[in-house]
Amino acid sequence: MYDVIVVGGGAAGFYAAIQIAERNPNLTVAIFERGKTVLGKVKVSGGGRCNVTHAEFNPQDLTNNYPRGKKELLGPFHAYCTGDVMQFFEERGVPLKIEKDGRIFPISNSSQSVIDCFMDEVERLSIKVLRNNTVKTFEPSHEVANGWRITTKNKYYHCRKLLVATGSSLNVWKLLRQLGHEIVPPAPSLFTFNIVDKRIEGIQGVSTNAAVRVLQQKRYDSKISIQLRSTVKQESILESDGPILITHWGLSGPAILKLSAWGANILNELNYNFRIEVNWLPDYSTESLERLFSEIKVIEAKKTVLKTKAVDLPRRLWNSLAKAAAITPELRWADASKECIRALAEQLTKCNLKVEGKSTFKEEFVTAGGVDLKEINFKTFESKKLKNVYFAGEVINVDAITGGFNFQNAWTGAYIAAKAIANTQQ
């Protein structure tokens, strides 16, 4: 018998357990973890450095990084935000630093600092950590009023309060659905695009700022000519901009990851087969770039197009796109026809690429979907359907773009749930 059982030995579970035990030392608290190790996602986050949160201290602005949960998290972020998280770690011997892009890491540059902090705290607060303890079922207890009975492989336990922090566990979502919760179907988020195209082949490692659009899927009659097709304006269903990284499997970088997060459900429905249009020079339209090239044609008449590199673009990318526009190494600006200049401008501003599949972004796998947000009281993170059941982390239908925002959701939800549990527990 425990006062509180936390299901899930990840970031949200540990943070909640520590906050509960610290607020109310009289409570018996246990963390149930299905695996041999705990805090696995913390370990690999940020390339092993643990991106604990992001330097966005305004709750309203912070919510803009959540494709799902933006409205619901505003109140919770006003109650517990980035600065509170930084204070938590620094008071416990984990000094943090803010990097240029806003991501916040331990000064040690090691996720082990965060893990050690958590493990020291659970020992100090006498929190039980039960590994290899997969929860098979949880159901209302007949022995504890308004409590819960948790069944594992070999035993069953009772508790007064249950906090579910299991991330994207299909089994737990199934249990919650059986108990009456609506579960939004899961879909991957934060992934990169698999693209096989000669224009980006062999130039992996190139990075530049660009604008990307996911195009509406068009069905054309096979009799329509290629020329006519090119005159049809394709509307976009998703747009993003920022750094793009060319990889050996396709495209990655912040602009792509933002698209994958905001478009998680849409791209899932498309089975990760769709077309994108990349403007490698987002300050230009095709027409304005054509005008620039016409001016360069006069000024740099004797120079070759390839060697001039008339715009601010990585050399390898410029050469590849120029080649795709049928620009030969010896072609001089003076000899470039209007059609040739137009083709080059289109490759640079309307580069149409076919995406065929996705890849996980490093180890930072995130899932959209989970417990329907309408069924959660965001003042306490308690279930509206199940008394004395609370949630924290990715088990609910909240996810964010990369940069420490998913951890911030975990810390905030865990803190608010812990506060409610500790304050109401007898």
GROMACS .gro file of C-alpha atoms in nm:
model
  426
    1MET     CA    1   0.000   0.000   0.000
    2TYR     CA    2   0.132   0.340  -0.104
    3ASP     CA    3  -0.021   0.682  -0.071
    4VAL     CA    4   0.090   0.766  -0.425
    5ILE     CA    5   0.199   0.547  -0.713
    6VAL     CA    6   0.363   0.711  -1.012
    7VAL     CA    7   0.349   0.495  -1.323
    8GLY     CA    8   0.643   0.576  -1.548
    9GLY     CA    9   1.009   0.627  -1.458
   10GLY     CA   10   1.080   0.910  -1.697
   11ALA     CA   11   1.126   1.285  -1.662
   12ALA     CA   12   0.766   1.365  -1.565
   13GLY     CA   13   0.737   1.071  -1.327
   14PHE     CA   14   1.053   1.150  -1.132
   15TYR     CA   15   0.984   1.522  -1.121
   16ALA     CA   16   0.633   1.463  -0.987
   17ALA     CA   17   0.742   1.207  -0.728
   18ILE     CA   18   1.012   1.441  -0.595
   19GLN     CA   19   0.772   1.734  -0.575
   20ILE     CA   20   0.508   1.524  -0.394
   21ALA     CA   21   0.749   1.384  -0.136
   22GLU     CA   22   0.908   1.720  -0.074
   23ARG     CA   23   0.575   1.896  -0.023
   24ASN     CA   24   0.436   1.624   0.200
   25PRO     CA   25   0.710   1.409   0.361
   26ASN     CA   26   0.449   1.194   0.538
   27LEU     CA   27   0.336   1.035   0.211
   28THR     CA   28   0.470   0.705   0.086
   29VAL     CA   29   0.555   0.743  -0.283
   30ALA     CA   30   0.663   0.481  -0.537
   31ILE     CA   31   0.767   0.500  -0.901
   32PHE     CA   32   0.683   0.197  -1.118
   33GLU     CA   33   0.907   0.157  -1.423
   34ARG     CA   34   0.856  -0.122  -1.674
   35GLY     CA   35   1.220  -0.134  -1.789
   36LYS     CA   36   1.554  -0.213  -1.629
   37THR     CA   37   1.664   0.149  -1.646
   38VAL     CA   38   1.493   0.478  -1.566
   39LEU     CA   39   1.512   0.824  -1.726
   40GLY     CA   40   1.608   0.683  -2.066
   41LYS     CA   41   1.480   0.981  -2.263
   42VAL     CA   42   1.660   1.221  -2.031
   43LYS     CA   43   1.981   1.029  -2.100
   44VAL     CA   44   1.971   1.075  -2.478
   45SER     CA   45   1.810   1.419  -2.498
   46GLY     CA   46   2.012   1.691  -2.665
   47GLY     CA   47   2.271   1.449  -2.792
   48GLY     CA   48   2.338   1.326  -2.439
   49ARG     CA   49   2.352   1.676  -2.290
   50CYS     CA   50   1.983   1.697  -2.185
   51ASN     CA   51   1.806   2.004  -2.319
   52VAL     CA   52   1.612   2.066  -1.996
   53THR     CA   53   1.404   2.359  -2.118
   54HIS     CA   54   1.410   2.672  -2.336
   55ALA     CA   55   1.483   3.035  -2.251
   56GLU     CA   56   1.130   3.156  -2.318
   57PHE     CA   57   1.004   3.310  -1.997
   58ASN     CA   58   0.676   3.458  -2.119
   59PRO     CA   59   0.395   3.199  -2.081
   60GLN     CA   60   0.200   3.333  -2.379
   61ASP     CA   61   0.503   3.316  -2.609
   62LEU     CA   62   0.601   2.978  -2.466
   63THR     CA   63   0.267   2.823  -2.569
   64ASN     CA   64   0.337   2.912  -2.935
   65ASN     CA   65   0.578   2.617  -2.947
   66TYR     CA   66   0.306   2.358  -2.888
   67PRO     CA   67   0.112   2.233  -3.191
   68ARG     CA   68  -0.119   2.050  -2.952
   69GLY     CA   69  -0.185   2.196  -2.607
   70LYS     CA   70  -0.123   2.563  -2.678
   71LYS     CA   71  -0.448   2.687  -2.524
   72GLU     CA   72  -0.453   2.444  -2.234
   73LEU     CA   73  -0.094   2.512  -2.121
   74LEU     CA   74  -0.128   2.888  -2.083
   75GLY     CA   75  -0.266   2.869  -1.728
   76PRO     CA   76  -0.021   2.601  -1.614
   77PHE     CA   77   0.274   2.800  -1.751
   78HIS     CA   78   0.160   3.102  -1.554
   79ALA     CA   79   0.173   2.880  -1.246
   80TYR     CA   80   0.505   2.710  -1.317
   81CYS     CA   81   0.734   2.815  -1.600
   82THR     CA   82   1.090   2.807  -1.730
   83GLY     CA   83   1.245   3.011  -1.450
   84ASP     CA   84   1.095   2.780  -1.188
   85VAL     CA   85   1.252   2.478  -1.358
   86MET     CA   86   1.591   2.648  -1.372
   87GLN     CA   87   1.564   2.728  -1.001
   88PHE     CA   88   1.477   2.365  -0.921
   89PHE     CA   89   1.792   2.230  -1.084
   90GLU     CA   90   2.029   2.502  -0.970
   91GLU     CA   91   1.918   2.468  -0.608
   92ARG     CA   92   2.003   2.099  -0.634
   93GLY     CA   93   2.353   2.142  -0.766
   94VAL     CA   94   2.288   2.137  -1.141
   95PRO     CA   95   2.391   2.481  -1.276
   96LEU     CA   96   2.249   2.558  -1.617
   97LYS     CA   97   2.350   2.765  -1.919
   98ILE     CA   98   2.150   2.928  -2.197
   99GLU     CA   99   2.290   2.876  -2.546
  100LYS     CA  100   2.257   3.121  -2.837
  101ASP     CA  101   1.953   2.944  -2.982
  102GLY     CA  102   1.772   2.959  -2.646
  103ARG     CA  103   1.816   2.596  -2.548
  104ILE     CA  104   1.911   2.540  -2.184
  105PHE     CA  105   2.160   2.270  -2.081
  106PRO     CA  106   2.354   2.171  -1.769
  107ILE     CA  107   2.690   2.350  -1.760
  108SER     CA  108   2.840   2.001  -1.736
  109ASN     CA  109   2.711   1.928  -2.089
  110SER     CA  110   2.603   1.589  -1.959
  111SER     CA  111   2.256   1.449  -1.906
  112GLN     CA  112   2.406   1.239  -1.627
  113SER     CA  113   2.403   1.553  -1.412
  114VAL     CA  114   2.022   1.561  -1.434
  115ILE     CA  115   1.991   1.186  -1.377
  116ASP     CA  116   2.221   1.198  -1.074
  117CYS     CA  117   2.018   1.488  -0.935
  118PHE     CA  118   1.695   1.289  -0.964
  119MET     CA  119   1.845   0.972  -0.817
  120ASP     CA  120   1.993   1.164  -0.522
  121GLU     CA  121   1.655   1.326  -0.457
  122VAL     CA  122   1.452   1.005  -0.461
  123GLU     CA  123   1.700   0.851  -0.218
  124ARG     CA  124   1.692   1.156   0.008
  125LEU     CA  125   1.312   1.160   0.009
  126SER     CA  126   1.275   0.779   0.051
  127ILE     CA  127   1.086   0.738  -0.276
  128LYS     CA  128   1.071   0.375  -0.388
  129VAL     CA  129   1.183   0.309  -0.747
  130LEU     CA  130   1.056  -0.029  -0.867
  131ARG     CA  131   1.219  -0.131  -1.195
  132ASN     CA  132   1.103  -0.419  -1.417
  133ASN     CA  133   0.758  -0.348  -1.282
  134THR     CA  134   0.528  -0.334  -1.582
  135VAL     CA  135   0.176  -0.225  -1.495
  136LYS     CA  136  -0.072  -0.470  -1.645
  137THR     CA  137  -0.391  -0.305  -1.523
  138PHE     CA  138  -0.517  -0.039  -1.287
  139GLU     CA  139  -0.873  -0.027  -1.161
  140PRO     CA  140  -1.073   0.121  -0.874
  141SER     CA  141  -0.973  -0.036  -0.542
  142HIS     CA  142  -1.225  -0.216  -0.321
  143GLU     CA  143  -0.995  -0.178  -0.021
  144VAL     CA  144  -0.910   0.193  -0.037
  145ALA     CA  145  -1.190   0.448  -0.064
  146ASN     CA  146  -1.159   0.627  -0.398
  147GLY     CA  147  -0.821   0.460  -0.439
  148TRP     CA  148  -0.670   0.243  -0.708
  149ARG     CA  149  -0.549  -0.113  -0.743
  150ILE     CA  150  -0.247  -0.160  -0.969
  151THR     CA  151  -0.162  -0.505  -1.101
  152THR     CA  152   0.186  -0.590  -1.224
  153LYS     CA  153   0.319  -0.920  -1.354
  154ASN     CA  154   0.346  -1.090  -1.017
  155LYS     CA  155   0.179  -0.862  -0.762
  156TYR     CA  156  -0.086  -0.605  -0.702
  157TYR     CA  157  -0.066  -0.282  -0.507
  158HIS     CA  158  -0.311  -0.028  -0.372
  159CYS     CA  159  -0.276   0.350  -0.359
  160ARG     CA  160  -0.482   0.654  -0.273
  161LYS     CA  161  -0.362   0.859  -0.568
  162LEU     CA  162  -0.235   0.747  -0.908
  163LEU     CA  163  -0.019   0.960  -1.137
  164VAL     CA  164   0.022   0.836  -1.494
  165ALA     CA  165   0.342   0.955  -1.662
  166THR     CA  166   0.403   0.679  -1.914
  167GLY     CA  167   0.468   0.885  -2.226
  168SER     CA  168   0.342   0.734  -2.549
  169SER     CA  169   0.261   0.389  -2.409
  170LEU     CA  170   0.004   0.215  -2.626
  171ASN     CA  171  -0.078  -0.031  -2.347
  172VAL     CA  172  -0.152   0.243  -2.095
  173TRP     CA  173  -0.361   0.434  -2.347
  174LYS     CA  174  -0.558   0.113  -2.402
  175LEU     CA  175  -0.618   0.078  -2.026
  176LEU     CA  176  -0.732   0.440  -2.003
  177ARG     CA  177  -0.967   0.392  -2.296
  178GLN     CA  178  -1.120   0.091  -2.126
  179LEU     CA  179  -1.179   0.307  -1.818
  180GLY     CA  180  -1.369   0.564  -2.023
  181HIS     CA  181  -1.107   0.809  -2.149
  182GLU     CA  182  -1.100   0.930  -2.507
  183ILE     CA  183  -0.758   0.872  -2.661
  184VAL     CA  184  -0.652   1.082  -2.959
  185PRO     CA  185  -0.484   0.838  -3.202
  186PRO     CA  186  -0.104   0.871  -3.187
  187ALA     CA  187   0.108   1.000  -3.475
  188PRO     CA  188   0.484   1.057  -3.487
  189SER     CA  189   0.613   1.412  -3.446
  190LEU     CA  190   0.963   1.561  -3.478
  191PHE     CA  191   1.092   1.364  -3.775
  192THR     CA  192   1.302   1.437  -4.081
  193PHE     CA  193   1.206   1.392  -4.447
  194ASN     CA  194   1.338   1.109  -4.663
  195ILE     CA  195   1.408   1.242  -5.012
  196VAL     CA  196   1.595   1.085  -5.303
  197ASP     CA  197   1.678   1.361  -5.551
  198LYS     CA  198   1.992   1.439  -5.752
  199ARG     CA  199   1.973   1.806  -5.651
  200ILE     CA  200   2.060   1.724  -5.290
  201GLU     CA  201   2.259   1.407  -5.354
  202GLY     CA  202   2.620   1.415  -5.242
  203ILE     CA  203   2.600   1.750  -5.064
  204GLN     CA  204   2.506   1.631  -4.716
  205GLY     CA  205   2.612   1.866  -4.441
  206VAL     CA  206   2.506   2.178  -4.630
  207SER     CA  207   2.286   2.406  -4.418
  208THR     CA  208   2.106   2.728  -4.510
  209ASN     CA  209   1.798   2.930  -4.422
  210ALA     CA  210   1.499   2.850  -4.641
  211ALA     CA  211   1.121   2.851  -4.658
  212VAL     CA  212   0.936   2.522  -4.705
  213ARG     CA  213   0.579   2.451  -4.809
  214VAL     CA  214   0.398   2.116  -4.805
  215LEU     CA  215   0.190   2.120  -5.121
  216GLN     CA  216  -0.168   2.014  -5.164
  217GLN     CA  217  -0.187   1.679  -5.335
  218LYS     CA  218  -0.292   1.731  -5.697
  219ARG     CA  219  -0.429   1.472  -5.936
  220TYR     CA  220  -0.373   1.557  -6.300
  221ASP     CA  221  -0.512   1.399  -6.613
  222SER     CA  222  -0.235   1.211  -6.790
  223LYS     CA  223  -0.314   1.401  -7.112
  224ILE     CA  224  -0.225   1.738  -6.959
  225SER     CA  225   0.111   1.859  -7.084
  226ILE     CA  226   0.405   1.928  -6.855
  227GLN     CA  227   0.398   2.292  -6.963
  228LEU     CA  228   0.036   2.330  -6.858
  229ARG     CA  229   0.095   2.157  -6.527
  230SER     CA  230   0.364   2.404  -6.436
  231THR     CA  231   0.118   2.690  -6.470
  232VAL     CA  232  -0.113   2.547  -6.204
  233LYS     CA  233  -0.051   2.719  -5.871
  234GLN     CA  234  -0.033   2.458  -5.599
  235GLU     CA  235  -0.168   2.571  -5.264
  236SER     CA  236   0.026   2.479  -4.952
  237ILE     CA  237  -0.122   2.303  -4.651
  238LEU     CA  238   0.175   2.368  -4.420
  239GLU     CA  239   0.452   2.627  -4.422
  240SER     CA  240   0.770   2.680  -4.225
  241ASP     CA  241   1.098   2.866  -4.246
  242GLY     CA  242   1.437   2.857  -4.080
  243PRO     CA  243   1.759   2.656  -4.112
  244ILE     CA  244   1.746   2.346  -4.332
  245LEU     CA  245   2.013   2.077  -4.321
  246ILE     CA  246   2.076   1.849  -4.618
  247THR     CA  247   2.149   1.495  -4.498
  248HIS     CA  248   2.240   1.172  -4.669
  249TRP     CA  249   1.875   1.061  -4.640
  250GLY     CA  250   1.701   1.389  -4.726
  251LEU     CA  251   1.626   1.706  -4.531
  252SER     CA  252   1.642   1.793  -4.161
  253GLY     CA  253   1.694   2.105  -3.953
  254PRO     CA  254   1.459   2.332  -3.755
  255ALA     CA  255   1.237   2.428  -4.051
  256ILE     CA  256   1.169   2.062  -4.134
  257LEU     CA  257   1.117   1.963  -3.770
  258LYS     CA  258   0.865   2.244  -3.722
  259LEU     CA  259   0.672   2.116  -4.024
  260SER     CA  260   0.677   1.762  -3.887
  261ALA     CA  261   0.544   1.878  -3.549
  262TRP     CA  262   0.271   2.112  -3.669
  263GLY     CA  263   0.175   1.874  -3.947
  264ALA     CA  264   0.207   1.548  -3.750
  265ASN     CA  265  -0.150   1.433  -3.813
  266ILE     CA  266  -0.174   1.564  -4.169
  267LEU     CA  267   0.153   1.402  -4.278
  268ASN     CA  268   0.053   1.079  -4.106
  269GLU     CA  269  -0.268   1.076  -4.311
  270LEU     CA  270  -0.057   1.123  -4.624
  271ASN     CA  271   0.146   0.819  -4.519
  272TYR     CA  272   0.458   1.039  -4.539
  273ASN     CA  273   0.436   1.060  -4.917
  274PHE     CA  274   0.393   1.417  -5.038
  275ARG     CA  275   0.563   1.700  -5.222
  276ILE     CA  276   0.731   2.004  -5.076
  277GLU     CA  277   0.843   2.328  -5.235
  278VAL     CA  278   1.163   2.484  -5.101
  279ASN     CA  279   1.257   2.846  -5.151
  280TRP     CA  280   1.630   2.839  -5.085
  281LEU     CA  281   1.632   3.222  -5.095
  282PRO     CA  282   1.327   3.322  -4.889
  283ASP     CA  283   1.400   3.694  -4.937
  284TYR     CA  284   1.330   3.651  -5.309
  285SER     CA  285   1.037   3.549  -5.525
  286THR     CA  286   1.099   3.386  -5.862
  287GLU     CA  287   1.025   3.715  -6.037
  288SER     CA  288   1.248   3.932  -5.816
  289LEU     CA  289   1.533   3.682  -5.855
  290GLU     CA  290   1.491   3.692  -6.232
  291ARG     CA  291   1.526   4.069  -6.220
  292LEU     CA  292   1.843   4.039  -6.012
  293PHE     CA  293   1.991   3.789  -6.258
  294SER     CA  294   1.906   4.020  -6.550
  295GLU     CA  295   2.109   4.293  -6.382
  296ILE     CA  296   2.397   4.056  -6.314
  297LYS     CA  297   2.382   3.945  -6.678
  298VAL     CA  298   2.485   4.297  -6.773
  299ILE     CA  299   2.732   4.368  -6.494
  300GLU     CA  300   2.910   4.031  -6.492
  301ALA     CA  301   2.865   3.949  -6.861
  302LYS     CA  302   3.204   3.783  -6.911
  303LYS     CA  303   3.195   3.569  -6.596
  304THR     CA  304   3.053   3.219  -6.587
  305VAL     CA  305   2.726   3.168  -6.404
  306LEU     CA  306   2.858   2.888  -6.185
  307LYS     CA  307   3.164   3.071  -6.056
  308THR     CA  308   2.982   3.395  -5.989
  309LYS     CA  309   2.743   3.253  -5.726
  310ALA     CA  310   2.534   3.566  -5.743
  311VAL     CA  311   2.337   3.503  -5.422
  312ASP     CA  312   2.416   3.413  -5.062
  313LEU     CA  313   2.393   3.036  -5.083
  314PRO     CA  314   2.639   2.756  -4.997
  315ARG     CA  315   2.858   2.691  -5.299
  316ARG     CA  316   2.776   2.321  -5.328
  317LEU     CA  317   2.402   2.389  -5.323
  318TRP     CA  318   2.435   2.670  -5.578
  319ASN     CA  319   2.629   2.441  -5.813
  320SER     CA  320   2.379   2.157  -5.774
  321LEU     CA  321   2.074   2.373  -5.841
  322ALA     CA  322   2.244   2.547  -6.133
  323LYS     CA  323   2.321   2.207  -6.283
  324ALA     CA  324   1.954   2.111  -6.241
  325ALA     CA  325   1.866   2.426  -6.438
  326ALA     CA  326   2.089   2.301  -6.722
  327ILE     CA  327   2.362   2.557  -6.648
  328THR     CA  328   2.690   2.427  -6.795
  329PRO     CA  329   3.029   2.509  -6.636
  330GLU     CA  330   3.134   2.725  -6.930
  331LEU     CA  331   2.811   2.924  -6.967
  332ARG     CA  332   2.872   3.298  -6.926
  333TRP     CA  333   2.608   3.542  -6.801
  334ALA     CA  334   2.615   3.720  -7.137
  335ASP     CA  335   2.507   3.398  -7.309
  336ALA     CA  336   2.237   3.300  -7.059
  337SER     CA  337   1.895   3.309  -7.226
  338LYS     CA  338   1.575   3.430  -7.057
  339GLU     CA  339   1.462   3.068  -7.036
  340CYS     CA  340   1.788   2.970  -6.872
  341ILE     CA  341   1.764   3.250  -6.615
  342ARG     CA  342   1.402   3.160  -6.546
  343ALA     CA  343   1.491   2.794  -6.490
  344LEU     CA  344   1.767   2.891  -6.245
  345ALA     CA  345   1.537   3.127  -6.054
  346GLU     CA  346   1.273   2.853  -6.027
  347GLN     CA  347   1.522   2.597  -5.896
  348LEU     CA  348   1.625   2.845  -5.628
  349THR     CA  349   1.279   2.964  -5.524
  350LYS     CA  350   1.041   2.683  -5.623
  351CYS     CA  351   1.244   2.367  -5.575
  352ASN     CA  352   0.986   2.089  -5.588
  353LEU     CA  353   1.094   1.773  -5.402
  354LYS     CA  354   0.914   1.447  -5.337
  355VAL     CA  355   0.915   1.316  -4.979
  356GLU     CA  356   0.893   0.940  -4.947
  357GLY     CA  357   0.902   0.846  -4.582
  358LYS     CA  358   1.045   0.983  -4.258
  359SER     CA  359   1.329   0.922  -4.017
  360THR     CA  360   1.345   0.974  -3.641
  361PHE     CA  361   1.521   1.295  -3.542
  362LYS     CA  362   1.825   1.166  -3.352
  363GLU     CA  363   1.690   1.008  -3.032
  364GLU     CA  364   1.429   1.277  -2.970
  365PHE     CA  365   1.125   1.076  -3.067
  366VAL     CA  366   0.800   1.251  -2.982
  367THR     CA  367   0.443   1.139  -3.038
  368ALA     CA  368   0.135   1.349  -3.098
  369GLY     CA  369  -0.184   1.202  -2.950
  370GLY     CA  370  -0.287   1.072  -2.611
  371VAL     CA  371  -0.550   1.150  -2.350
  372ASP     CA  372  -0.799   1.401  -2.490
  373LEU     CA  373  -0.729   1.742  -2.340
  374LYS     CA  374  -1.100   1.809  -2.280
  375GLU     CA  375  -1.095   1.533  -2.018
  376ILE     CA  376  -0.824   1.689  -1.800
  377ASN     CA  377  -0.855   1.960  -1.534
  378PHE     CA  378  -0.552   2.176  -1.611
  379LYS     CA  379  -0.563   2.345  -1.271
  380THR     CA  380  -0.462   2.012  -1.116
  381PHE     CA  381  -0.386   1.780  -1.413
  382GLU     CA  382  -0.644   1.542  -1.266
  383SER     CA  383  -0.865   1.330  -1.486
  384LYS     CA  384  -1.222   1.454  -1.522
  385LYS     CA  385  -1.328   1.094  -1.577
  386LEU     CA  386  -1.137   0.910  -1.303
  387LYS     CA  387  -1.115   1.039  -0.949
  388ASN     CA  388  -0.765   1.055  -0.799
  389VAL     CA  389  -0.595   0.984  -1.133
  390TYR     CA  390  -0.351   1.249  -1.256
  391PHE     CA  391  -0.142   1.291  -1.569
  392ALA     CA  392   0.195   1.443  -1.657
  393GLY     CA  393   0.408   1.448  -1.971
  394GLU     CA  394   0.347   1.300  -2.310
  395VAL     CA  395   0.068   1.063  -2.202
  396ILE     CA  396  -0.172   1.349  -2.278
  397ASN     CA  397  -0.228   1.499  -2.622
  398VAL     CA  398   0.042   1.764  -2.587
  399ASP     CA  399   0.365   1.784  -2.787
  400ALA     CA  400   0.608   2.053  -2.892
  401ILE     CA  401   0.875   2.143  -3.140
  402THR     CA  402   1.234   2.061  -3.056
  403GLY     CA  403   1.435   2.281  -2.822
  404GLY     CA  404   1.346   2.177  -2.467
  405PHE     CA  405   0.974   2.250  -2.492
  406ASN     CA  406   0.859   1.891  -2.447
  407PHE     CA  407   1.052   1.869  -2.121
  408GLN     CA  408   0.897   2.197  -2.006
  409ASN     CA  409   0.552   2.043  -2.055
  410ALA     CA  410   0.665   1.744  -1.847
  411TRP     CA  411   0.804   1.959  -1.564
  412THR     CA  412   0.500   2.189  -1.550
  413GLY     CA  413   0.242   1.911  -1.558
  414ALA     CA  414   0.435   1.710  -1.301
  415TYR     CA  415   0.465   2.008  -1.066
  416ILE     CA  416   0.097   2.103  -1.082
  417ALA     CA  417  -0.021   1.744  -1.040
  418ALA     CA  418   0.223   1.694  -0.751
  419LYS     CA  419   0.101   2.009  -0.578
  420ALA     CA  420  -0.262   1.895  -0.605
  421ILE     CA  421  -0.179   1.544  -0.482
  422ALA     CA  422   0.031   1.661  -0.189
  423ASN     CA  423  -0.218   1.925  -0.077
  424THR     CA  424  -0.523   1.699  -0.084
  425GLN     CA  425  -0.370   1.378   0.044
  426GLN     CA  426  -0.459   1.288   0.402
   0.00000   0.00000   0.00000
